[in-house]
mmCIF file of C-alpha atoms in Angstrom:
data_model
loop_
_atom_site.group_PDB
_atom_site.id
_atom_site.type_symbol
_atom_site.label_atom_id
_atom_site.label_comp_id
_atom_site.label_asym_id
_atom_site.label_seq_id
_atom_site.Cartn_x
_atom_site.Cartn_y
_atom_site.Cartn_z
ATOM 1 C CA MET L 1 60.640 149.205 85.308
ATOM 2 C CA GLU L 2 63.969 150.959 85.626
ATOM 3 C CA MET L 3 65.443 151.719 82.243
ATOM 4 C CA GLU L 4 68.379 153.707 81.013
ATOM 5 C CA ASN L 5 67.523 156.655 78.818
ATOM 6 C CA HIS L 6 68.184 155.826 75.212
ATOM 7 C CA ARG L 7 67.484 157.378 71.868
ATOM 8 C CA PRO L 8 67.760 154.745 69.179
ATOM 9 C CA GLY L 9 69.718 156.284 66.537
ATOM 10 C CA GLY L 10 72.731 156.938 64.574
ATOM 11 C CA GLY L 11 70.358 157.813 61.742
ATOM 12 C CA GLY L 12 68.628 160.968 60.762
ATOM 13 C CA GLY L 13 66.615 161.464 57.689
ATOM 14 C CA GLY L 14 66.572 160.459 54.137
ATOM 15 C CA GLY L 15 69.747 161.965 52.728
ATOM 16 C CA GLY L 16 71.704 164.985 51.658
ATOM 17 C CA GLY L 17 68.791 167.049 50.444
ATOM 18 C CA PHE L 18 68.634 169.309 47.417
ATOM 19 C CA THR L 19 68.120 172.898 46.347
ATOM 20 C CA TYR L 20 64.892 173.873 44.636
ATOM 21 C CA MET L 21 63.697 177.345 43.623
ATOM 22 C CA GLY L 22 66.560 178.870 45.559
ATOM 23 C CA ARG L 23 65.701 177.069 48.792
ATOM 24 C CA LYS L 24 67.972 174.404 50.228
ATOM 25 C CA PHE L 25 66.337 171.398 51.800
ATOM 26 C CA SER L 26 69.282 169.905 53.608
ATOM 27 C CA ASP L 27 67.179 167.902 56.043
ATOM 28 C CA LEU L 28 64.148 166.229 54.548
ATOM 29 C CA SER L 29 63.258 164.216 57.592
ATOM 30 C CA VAL L 30 61.681 164.965 60.937
ATOM 31 C CA ASN L 31 64.525 164.779 63.392
ATOM 32 C CA ASP L 32 62.566 164.226 66.582
ATOM 33 C CA SER L 33 62.500 160.446 66.397
ATOM 34 C CA SER L 34 63.144 160.010 70.122
ATOM 35 C CA SER L 35 59.471 160.166 71.045
ATOM 36 C CA ALA L 36 58.511 157.717 68.302
ATOM 37 C CA PHE L 37 60.943 155.056 69.451
ATOM 38 C CA SER L 38 61.086 153.909 73.062
ATOM 39 C CA ASP L 39 63.811 151.749 74.515
ATOM 40 C CA CYS L 40 63.332 148.008 74.612
ATOM 41 C CA ASN L 41 62.159 146.835 77.979
ATOM 42 C CA SER L 42 64.377 144.534 79.963
ATOM 43 C CA ASP L 43 63.326 141.130 81.182
ATOM 44 C CA ARG L 44 60.453 139.873 79.121
ATOM 45 C CA SER L 45 60.674 136.131 79.522
ATOM 46 C CA GLY L 46 57.103 135.017 79.356
ATOM 47 C CA GLU L 47 57.130 131.701 77.538
ATOM 48 C CA PHE L 48 58.140 129.573 80.479
ATOM 49 C CA PRO L 49 57.271 129.608 84.182
ATOM 50 C CA THR L 50 59.917 130.904 86.532
ATOM 51 C CA ALA L 51 61.470 128.628 89.077
ATOM 52 C CA SER L 52 59.464 127.785 92.164
ATOM 53 C CA SER L 53 60.267 129.493 95.441
ATOM 54 C CA GLU L 54 61.471 126.137 96.782
ATOM 55 C CA SER L 55 63.998 125.661 93.986
ATOM 56 C CA ARG L 56 65.124 129.275 94.379
ATOM 57 C CA ARG L 57 65.725 128.714 98.102
ATOM 58 C CA LEU L 58 67.752 125.610 97.276
ATOM 59 C CA LEU L 59 69.848 127.513 94.751
ATOM 60 C CA LEU L 60 70.379 130.605 96.874
ATOM 61 C CA SER L 61 71.195 128.608 99.975
ATOM 62 C CA CYS L 62 74.398 127.573 98.233
ATOM 63 C CA SER L 63 75.782 131.083 98.526
ATOM 64 C CA SER L 64 76.194 133.646 101.245
ATOM 65 C CA ASP L 65 74.134 136.824 101.572
ATOM 66 C CA ASN L 66 76.912 138.759 99.875
ATOM 67 C CA SER L 67 75.728 139.711 96.380
ATOM 68 C CA ASP L 68 79.225 139.366 94.917
ATOM 69 C CA ASP L 69 79.444 135.812 96.249
ATOM 70 C CA LEU L 70 75.969 135.080 94.904
ATOM 71 C CA ILE L 71 76.892 136.366 91.469
ATOM 72 C CA SER L 72 80.112 134.337 91.401
ATOM 73 C CA HIS L 73 78.167 131.240 92.459
ATOM 74 C CA LEU L 74 75.527 131.776 89.749
ATOM 75 C CA VAL L 75 78.134 132.341 87.047
ATOM 76 C CA ALA L 76 79.861 129.078 88.042
ATOM 77 C CA LEU L 77 76.520 127.254 87.767
ATOM 78 C CA LEU L 78 76.125 128.443 84.168
ATOM 79 C CA ASP L 79 78.802 125.861 83.294
ATOM 80 C CA SER L 80 77.055 123.073 85.205
ATOM 81 C CA SER L 81 76.379 119.771 83.463
ATOM 82 C CA SER L 82 72.809 119.984 84.784
ATOM 83 C CA ASP L 83 70.411 121.821 82.495
ATOM 84 C CA ASP L 84 68.114 122.511 85.431
ATOM 85 C CA LEU L 85 70.877 124.258 87.376
ATOM 86 C CA ARG L 86 71.916 126.219 84.296
ATOM 87 C CA LYS L 87 68.325 127.344 83.779
ATOM 88 C CA GLN L 88 67.957 128.409 87.394
ATOM 89 C CA ALA L 89 71.282 130.249 87.337
ATOM 90 C CA ALA L 90 70.385 132.047 84.111
ATOM 91 C CA MET L 91 66.996 132.974 85.526
ATOM 92 C CA GLU L 92 68.560 134.394 88.695
ATOM 93 C CA ILE L 93 71.087 136.380 86.643
ATOM 94 C CA ARG L 94 68.205 137.662 84.547
ATOM 95 C CA LEU L 95 66.376 138.807 87.700
ATOM 96 C CA LEU L 96 69.479 140.317 89.313
ATOM 97 C CA SER L 97 70.192 142.337 86.164
ATOM 98 C CA LYS L 98 66.575 143.419 85.701
ATOM 99 C CA HIS L 99 66.532 146.515 87.904
ATOM 100 C CA LYS L 100 70.025 147.251 89.160
ATOM 101 C CA PRO L 101 72.629 148.755 86.783
ATOM 102 C CA GLU L 102 75.392 147.981 89.281
ATOM 103 C CA ASN L 103 74.548 144.274 89.092
ATOM 104 C CA ARG L 104 74.805 144.361 85.294
ATOM 105 C CA ILE L 105 78.432 145.461 85.632
ATOM 106 C CA LYS L 106 79.217 142.983 88.419
ATOM 107 C CA ILE L 107 77.712 140.066 86.493
ATOM 108 C CA ALA L 108 79.699 140.914 83.369
ATOM 109 C CA LYS L 109 82.930 141.280 85.345
ATOM 110 C CA ALA L 110 82.300 137.920 86.995
ATOM 111 C CA GLY L 111 82.544 136.242 83.593
ATOM 112 C CA ALA L 112 78.877 135.569 82.841
ATOM 113 C CA ILE L 113 78.779 136.776 79.266
ATOM 114 C CA LYS L 114 80.446 133.873 77.435
ATOM 115 C CA PRO L 115 78.491 131.123 79.219
ATOM 116 C CA LEU L 116 75.260 133.062 78.656
ATOM 117 C CA ILE L 117 76.084 133.285 74.954
ATOM 118 C CA SER L 118 76.537 129.505 74.983
ATOM 119 C CA LEU L 119 73.001 129.203 76.351
ATOM 120 C CA ILE L 120 71.698 131.236 73.414
ATOM 121 C CA SER L 121 73.070 128.539 71.104
ATOM 122 C CA SER L 122 71.292 125.775 73.033
ATOM 123 C CA SER L 123 68.660 123.620 71.332
ATOM 124 C CA ASP L 124 66.661 123.834 74.576
ATOM 125 C CA LEU L 125 64.281 126.728 73.888
ATOM 126 C CA GLN L 126 63.931 127.622 77.556
ATOM 127 C CA LEU L 127 67.708 127.793 78.055
ATOM 128 C CA GLN L 128 67.969 129.847 74.886
ATOM 129 C CA GLU L 129 65.282 132.282 75.992
ATOM 130 C CA TYR L 130 66.820 132.775 79.427
ATOM 131 C CA GLY L 131 70.236 133.321 77.837
ATOM 132 C CA VAL L 132 68.876 135.863 75.345
ATOM 133 C CA THR L 133 66.995 137.745 78.057
ATOM 134 C CA ALA L 134 69.955 137.833 80.423
ATOM 135 C CA ILE L 135 72.207 139.156 77.623
ATOM 136 C CA LEU L 136 69.572 141.788 76.826
ATOM 137 C CA ASN L 137 69.520 142.930 80.452
ATOM 138 C CA LEU L 138 73.329 143.076 80.587
ATOM 139 C CA SER L 139 73.392 145.039 77.319
ATOM 140 C CA LEU L 140 71.356 147.798 78.962
ATOM 141 C CA CYS L 141 74.631 148.856 80.576
ATOM 142 C CA ASP L 142 76.706 150.740 78.020
ATOM 143 C CA GLU L 143 79.932 149.446 79.538
ATOM 144 C CA ASN L 144 78.953 145.883 78.613
ATOM 145 C CA LYS L 145 78.098 146.371 74.932
ATOM 146 C CA ASP L 146 81.629 146.000 73.526
ATOM 147 C CA LEU L 147 82.342 142.945 75.651
ATOM 148 C CA ILE L 148 79.072 141.264 74.621
ATOM 149 C CA ALA L 149 79.770 141.875 70.932
ATOM 150 C CA SER L 150 83.453 140.888 71.115
ATOM 151 C CA SER L 151 82.529 137.708 72.999
ATOM 152 C CA GLY L 152 80.624 136.494 69.937
ATOM 153 C CA ALA L 153 77.001 137.296 70.840
ATOM 154 C CA ILE L 154 75.860 138.655 67.489
ATOM 155 C CA LYS L 155 75.518 135.411 65.493
ATOM 156 C CA PRO L 156 73.800 133.455 68.306
ATOM 157 C CA LEU L 157 71.367 136.356 68.804
ATOM 158 C CA VAL L 158 70.628 136.310 65.077
ATOM 159 C CA ARG L 159 69.973 132.559 65.292
ATOM 160 C CA ALA L 160 67.583 133.167 68.207
ATOM 161 C CA LEU L 161 65.870 135.788 66.070
ATOM 162 C CA LYS L 162 65.311 133.043 63.508
ATOM 163 C CA MET L 163 64.620 129.957 65.633
ATOM 164 C CA GLY L 164 63.614 131.099 69.124
ATOM 165 C CA THR L 165 60.326 131.419 70.957
ATOM 166 C CA PRO L 166 58.313 134.600 70.256
ATOM 167 C CA THR L 167 59.702 136.145 73.450
ATOM 168 C CA ALA L 168 63.260 135.113 72.560
ATOM 169 C CA LYS L 169 62.854 136.722 69.138
ATOM 170 C CA GLU L 170 61.630 139.989 70.663
ATOM 171 C CA ASN L 171 64.427 140.036 73.233
ATOM 172 C CA ALA L 172 67.028 139.138 70.602
ATOM 173 C CA ALA L 173 65.821 142.097 68.515
ATOM 174 C CA CYS L 174 66.178 144.324 71.582
ATOM 175 C CA ALA L 175 69.651 143.004 72.369
ATOM 176 C CA LEU L 176 70.757 143.583 68.767
ATOM 177 C CA LEU L 177 69.353 147.108 69.009
ATOM 178 C CA ARG L 178 71.437 147.755 72.096
ATOM 179 C CA LEU L 179 74.584 146.374 70.425
ATOM 180 C CA SER L 180 73.882 148.410 67.283
ATOM 181 C CA GLN L 181 74.209 151.592 69.301
ATOM 182 C CA VAL L 182 77.956 150.971 69.075
ATOM 183 C CA GLU L 183 78.641 152.264 65.566
ATOM 184 C CA GLY L 184 81.125 149.537 64.696
ATOM 185 C CA ASN L 185 78.559 146.800 65.384
ATOM 186 C CA LYS L 186 75.962 147.990 62.859
ATOM 187 C CA VAL L 187 77.676 146.485 59.823
ATOM 188 C CA ALA L 188 78.615 143.278 61.643
ATOM 189 C CA ILE L 189 74.990 142.763 62.683
ATOM 190 C CA GLY L 190 73.807 143.445 59.139
ATOM 191 C CA ARG L 191 76.323 140.991 57.690
ATOM 192 C CA SER L 192 75.226 138.307 60.157
ATOM 193 C CA GLY L 193 71.818 138.040 58.516
ATOM 194 C CA ALA L 194 69.783 140.052 61.033
ATOM 195 C CA ILE L 195 68.070 142.420 58.584
ATOM 196 C CA PRO L 196 65.783 139.929 56.725
ATOM 197 C CA LEU L 197 64.811 138.347 60.062
ATOM 198 C CA LEU L 198 63.944 141.747 61.561
ATOM 199 C CA VAL L 199 61.910 142.580 58.438
ATOM 200 C CA ASN L 200 60.065 139.278 58.862
ATOM 201 C CA LEU L 201 59.421 140.076 62.533
ATOM 202 C CA LEU L 202 58.118 143.503 61.509
ATOM 203 C CA GLU L 203 55.708 141.841 59.092
ATOM 204 C CA THR L 204 54.547 138.810 61.060
ATOM 205 C CA GLY L 205 55.116 139.531 64.763
ATOM 206 C CA GLY L 206 52.708 140.883 67.354
ATOM 207 C CA PHE L 207 52.653 144.541 68.321
ATOM 208 C CA ARG L 208 55.599 144.325 70.704
ATOM 209 C CA ALA L 209 57.627 142.395 68.128
ATOM 210 C CA LYS L 210 56.799 144.948 65.430
ATOM 211 C CA LYS L 211 57.834 147.779 67.752
ATOM 212 C CA ASP L 212 61.120 146.097 68.681
ATOM 213 C CA ALA L 213 61.910 145.186 65.064
ATOM 214 C CA SER L 214 61.221 148.699 63.777
ATOM 215 C CA THR L 215 63.382 150.244 66.487
ATOM 216 C CA ALA L 216 66.268 147.863 65.742
ATOM 217 C CA LEU L 217 65.927 148.475 61.993
ATOM 218 C CA TYR L 218 65.918 152.235 62.516
ATOM 219 C CA SER L 219 69.199 151.998 64.394
ATOM 220 C CA LEU L 220 70.834 149.511 62.017
ATOM 221 C CA CYS L 221 69.798 151.348 58.849
ATOM 222 C CA SER L 222 71.909 154.372 59.564
ATOM 223 C CA ALA L 223 74.561 152.212 57.812
ATOM 224 C CA LYS L 224 74.118 152.424 54.041
ATOM 225 C CA GLU L 225 74.673 148.741 53.323
ATOM 226 C CA ASN L 226 71.972 147.867 55.850
ATOM 227 C CA LYS L 227 69.543 150.211 54.101
ATOM 228 C CA ILE L 228 70.121 148.298 50.863
ATOM 229 C CA ARG L 229 69.712 144.964 52.686
ATOM 230 C CA ALA L 230 66.444 146.146 54.216
ATOM 231 C CA VAL L 231 64.999 147.227 50.870
ATOM 232 C CA GLN L 232 66.153 144.005 49.218
ATOM 233 C CA SER L 233 64.544 142.057 52.075
ATOM 234 C CA GLY L 234 61.161 143.543 51.225
ATOM 235 C CA ILE L 235 60.850 146.024 54.095
ATOM 236 C CA MET L 236 58.624 148.404 52.141
ATOM 237 C CA LYS L 237 55.699 145.956 52.187
ATOM 238 C CA PRO L 238 55.276 145.879 56.005
ATOM 239 C CA LEU L 239 56.157 149.582 56.306
ATOM 240 C CA VAL L 240 53.426 150.567 53.833
ATOM 241 C CA GLU L 241 50.923 148.200 55.466
ATOM 242 C CA LEU L 242 51.613 149.588 58.936
ATOM 243 C CA MET L 243 51.437 153.184 57.712
ATOM 244 C CA ALA L 244 48.084 152.457 56.056
ATOM 245 C CA ASP L 245 46.645 151.319 59.395
ATOM 246 C CA PHE L 246 46.129 154.369 61.581
ATOM 247 C CA GLY L 247 45.113 152.068 64.421
ATOM 248 C CA SER L 248 48.406 150.173 64.382
ATOM 249 C CA ASN L 249 50.265 152.676 66.590
ATOM 250 C CA MET L 250 53.101 152.068 64.145
ATOM 251 C CA VAL L 251 52.585 154.897 61.642
ATOM 252 C CA ASP L 252 55.284 157.169 63.102
ATOM 253 C CA LYS L 253 57.853 154.403 63.614
ATOM 254 C CA SER L 254 57.304 153.043 60.128
ATOM 255 C CA ALA L 255 57.518 156.501 58.566
ATOM 256 C CA PHE L 256 60.806 157.225 60.337
ATOM 257 C CA VAL L 257 62.284 153.980 59.041
ATOM 258 C CA MET L 258 60.994 154.651 55.518
ATOM 259 C CA SER L 259 62.404 158.191 55.593
ATOM 260 C CA LEU L 260 65.785 156.842 56.649
ATOM 261 C CA LEU L 261 65.812 154.443 53.676
ATOM 262 C CA MET L 262 65.088 157.154 51.091
ATOM 263 C CA SER L 263 68.769 157.928 50.604
ATOM 264 C CA VAL L 264 69.297 154.676 48.672
ATOM 265 C CA PRO L 265 67.892 154.660 45.109
ATOM 266 C CA GLU L 266 66.418 151.169 45.511
ATOM 267 C CA SER L 267 63.904 152.481 48.034
ATOM 268 C CA LYS L 268 61.885 154.607 45.618
ATOM 269 C CA PRO L 269 60.637 151.956 43.168
ATOM 270 C CA ALA L 270 60.044 149.655 46.145
ATOM 271 C CA ILE L 271 57.703 152.198 47.769
ATOM 272 C CA VAL L 272 55.791 152.625 44.518
ATOM 273 C CA GLU L 273 55.552 148.885 43.864
ATOM 274 C CA GLU L 274 54.111 148.243 47.321
ATOM 275 C CA GLY L 275 51.395 150.865 46.895
ATOM 276 C CA GLY L 276 53.060 153.470 49.069
ATOM 277 C CA VAL L 277 52.024 156.577 47.119
ATOM 278 C CA PRO L 278 48.294 156.522 47.966
ATOM 279 C CA VAL L 279 49.119 155.662 51.580
ATOM 280 C CA LEU L 280 51.510 158.626 51.871
ATOM 281 C CA VAL L 281 48.942 160.958 50.277
ATOM 282 C CA GLU L 282 46.322 159.726 52.745
ATOM 283 C CA ILE L 283 48.665 160.491 55.636
ATOM 284 C CA VAL L 284 49.183 164.038 54.305
ATOM 285 C CA GLU L 285 45.415 164.367 54.339
ATOM 286 C CA ALA L 286 44.456 162.629 57.575
ATOM 287 C CA GLY L 287 47.553 162.058 59.740
ATOM 288 C CA THR L 288 48.824 163.944 62.770
ATOM 289 C CA GLN L 289 50.962 167.027 62.193
ATOM 290 C CA ARG L 290 54.155 165.001 62.595
ATOM 291 C CA GLN L 291 52.881 162.223 60.359
ATOM 292 C CA LYS L 292 51.909 164.743 57.678
ATOM 293 C CA GLU L 293 55.371 166.290 57.766
ATOM 294 C CA MET L 294 57.063 162.885 57.514
ATOM 295 C CA ALA L 295 54.845 161.849 54.601
ATOM 296 C CA VAL L 296 55.594 165.081 52.737
ATOM 297 C CA SER L 297 59.333 164.579 53.356
ATOM 298 C CA ILE L 298 59.160 161.102 51.829
ATOM 299 C CA LEU L 299 57.063 162.269 48.864
ATOM 300 C CA LEU L 300 59.443 165.179 48.279
ATOM 301 C CA GLN L 301 62.388 162.798 48.048
ATOM 302 C CA LEU L 302 60.388 160.399 45.881
ATOM 303 C CA CYS L 303 59.481 163.147 43.420
ATOM 304 C CA GLU L 304 62.630 165.251 43.338
ATOM 305 C CA GLU L 305 64.231 163.437 40.386
ATOM 306 C CA SER L 306 61.304 161.620 38.784
ATOM 307 C CA VAL L 307 58.656 163.112 36.513
ATOM 308 C CA VAL L 308 56.880 159.733 36.514
ATOM 309 C CA TYR L 309 56.560 159.716 40.303
ATOM 310 C CA ARG L 310 55.417 163.348 40.320
ATOM 311 C CA THR L 311 52.625 162.393 37.921
ATOM 312 C CA MET L 312 51.606 159.459 40.139
ATOM 313 C CA VAL L 313 51.539 161.618 43.271
ATOM 314 C CA ALA L 314 49.533 164.374 41.582
ATOM 315 C CA ARG L 315 47.037 161.882 40.208
ATOM 316 C CA GLU L 316 46.494 160.505 43.706
ATOM 317 C CA GLY L 317 45.079 163.894 44.647
ATOM 318 C CA ALA L 318 48.024 165.145 46.681
ATOM 319 C CA ILE L 319 47.763 168.844 45.828
ATOM 320 C CA PRO L 320 44.608 169.787 47.850
ATOM 321 C CA PRO L 321 45.889 168.346 51.171
ATOM 322 C CA LEU L 322 49.337 169.809 50.439
ATOM 323 C CA VAL L 323 47.785 173.238 49.937
ATOM 324 C CA ALA L 324 45.929 172.826 53.236
ATOM 325 C CA LEU L 325 49.176 171.835 54.987
ATOM 326 C CA SER L 326 51.038 174.777 53.442
ATOM 327 C CA GLN L 327 48.471 177.057 55.064
ATOM 328 C CA ALA L 328 48.021 175.420 58.437
ATOM 329 C CA GLY L 329 51.041 173.239 59.202
ATOM 330 C CA THR L 330 54.181 173.904 61.227
ATOM 331 C CA SER L 331 56.703 176.222 59.593
ATOM 332 C CA ARG L 332 58.844 173.278 58.535
ATOM 333 C CA ALA L 333 55.833 171.360 57.190
ATOM 334 C CA LYS L 334 54.649 174.445 55.294
ATOM 335 C CA GLN L 335 58.036 174.823 53.640
ATOM 336 C CA LYS L 336 58.129 171.178 52.555
ATOM 337 C CA ALA L 337 54.512 171.254 51.366
ATOM 338 C CA GLU L 338 55.160 174.362 49.254
ATOM 339 C CA ALA L 339 58.250 172.795 47.694
ATOM 340 C CA LEU L 340 56.331 169.622 46.815
ATOM 341 C CA ILE L 341 53.442 171.639 45.335
ATOM 342 C CA GLU L 342 55.899 173.506 43.111
ATOM 343 C CA LEU L 343 57.426 170.217 41.970
ATOM 344 C CA LEU L 344 54.034 168.721 41.176
ATOM 345 C CA ARG L 345 52.936 171.797 39.215
ATOM 346 C CA GLN L 346 55.999 171.791 36.982
ATOM 347 C CA PRO L 347 55.486 170.896 33.299
ATOM 348 C CA ARG L 348 55.904 167.174 32.863
ATOM 349 C CA SER L 349 58.492 166.650 30.121
ATOM 350 C CA ILE L 350 58.081 163.035 29.189
ATOM 351 C CA SER L 351 60.144 161.452 26.443
ATOM 352 C CA ASN L 352 57.684 161.362 23.559
ATOM 353 C CA GLY L 353 59.532 162.897 20.668
ATOM 354 C CA GLY L 354 60.471 165.983 22.626
ATOM 355 C CA ARG L 355 56.900 167.076 23.272
ATOM 356 C CA SER L 356 55.791 168.173 26.723
ATOM 357 C CA SER L 357 52.550 167.006 28.208
ATOM 358 C CA SER L 358 50.138 169.530 29.594
ATOM 359 C CA GLN L 359 50.864 171.386 32.789
ATOM 360 C CA LEU L 360 49.182 170.449 36.001
#
């Protein structure tokens, strides 16, 4: 399938960093998120059968062989009073915009976006799904993103994320991801109620839905207020669960999202409450090199200002795998592991009449 190259983003790591023992840790994340997140695929409309070849011939016979004439004809049919014609027109637009970037521009210029957005608001689930998928395909063209957002697509896409078929939900998440790549749309999408729905999709959806939701959340949560919304929506529970399952193929994606959220204070107690500390320690022990580095980055940020969390991490047995990583990891992983070891070995000054507990 032809796709445009895309790195979901706008977000790096967990925050501004800190200086410890004379070393500045200005970037506590792993920056290479591009290989963890792949672009959403276009044209996944699997809930309903496509139109028969006979009905397609009937539809296409109404226009000439000229693709511009065909597109104009299809766009006009989107406003038909017949639901069947609207479905067929939306399906054809979906197919025309599947592979050819030039068609995505032509279809948008022909005025398809507003009537397609109207389909997304339809109570007919098939019409809604076709509308969502066509908008997703059109959003793969960067030139269309502003027009799609300014035409009022965000709220209908959020409604589809809540009420649509499983495929419509996945494609709505992908379309919102594409729109969120325009910086000004991130906050608008967050304020439209998308974050709790994406968190729910991350928790309850199938693999593809989880992948799409995590990628959209990673992009949206470069905006601080969306980070807070995500934590308040309970995102740490599915992130921790996915990171605990090495067979989920979601460990890296979940860790990148968690790392991004670490810059808001609300994230730290949420990780602890959801049982994240033992999961992160296990990743340091048994994960891939990249997973180990991400887990250490998160633990470093968790522990940097909290004696209580340092004690929890140490008691989970973090020091032996950290020592191993400091000896055999990448240079960046070694540096982070050494810094975390030094933090964990500091005297723990707990408020108990000014006395210090024993050193680790």
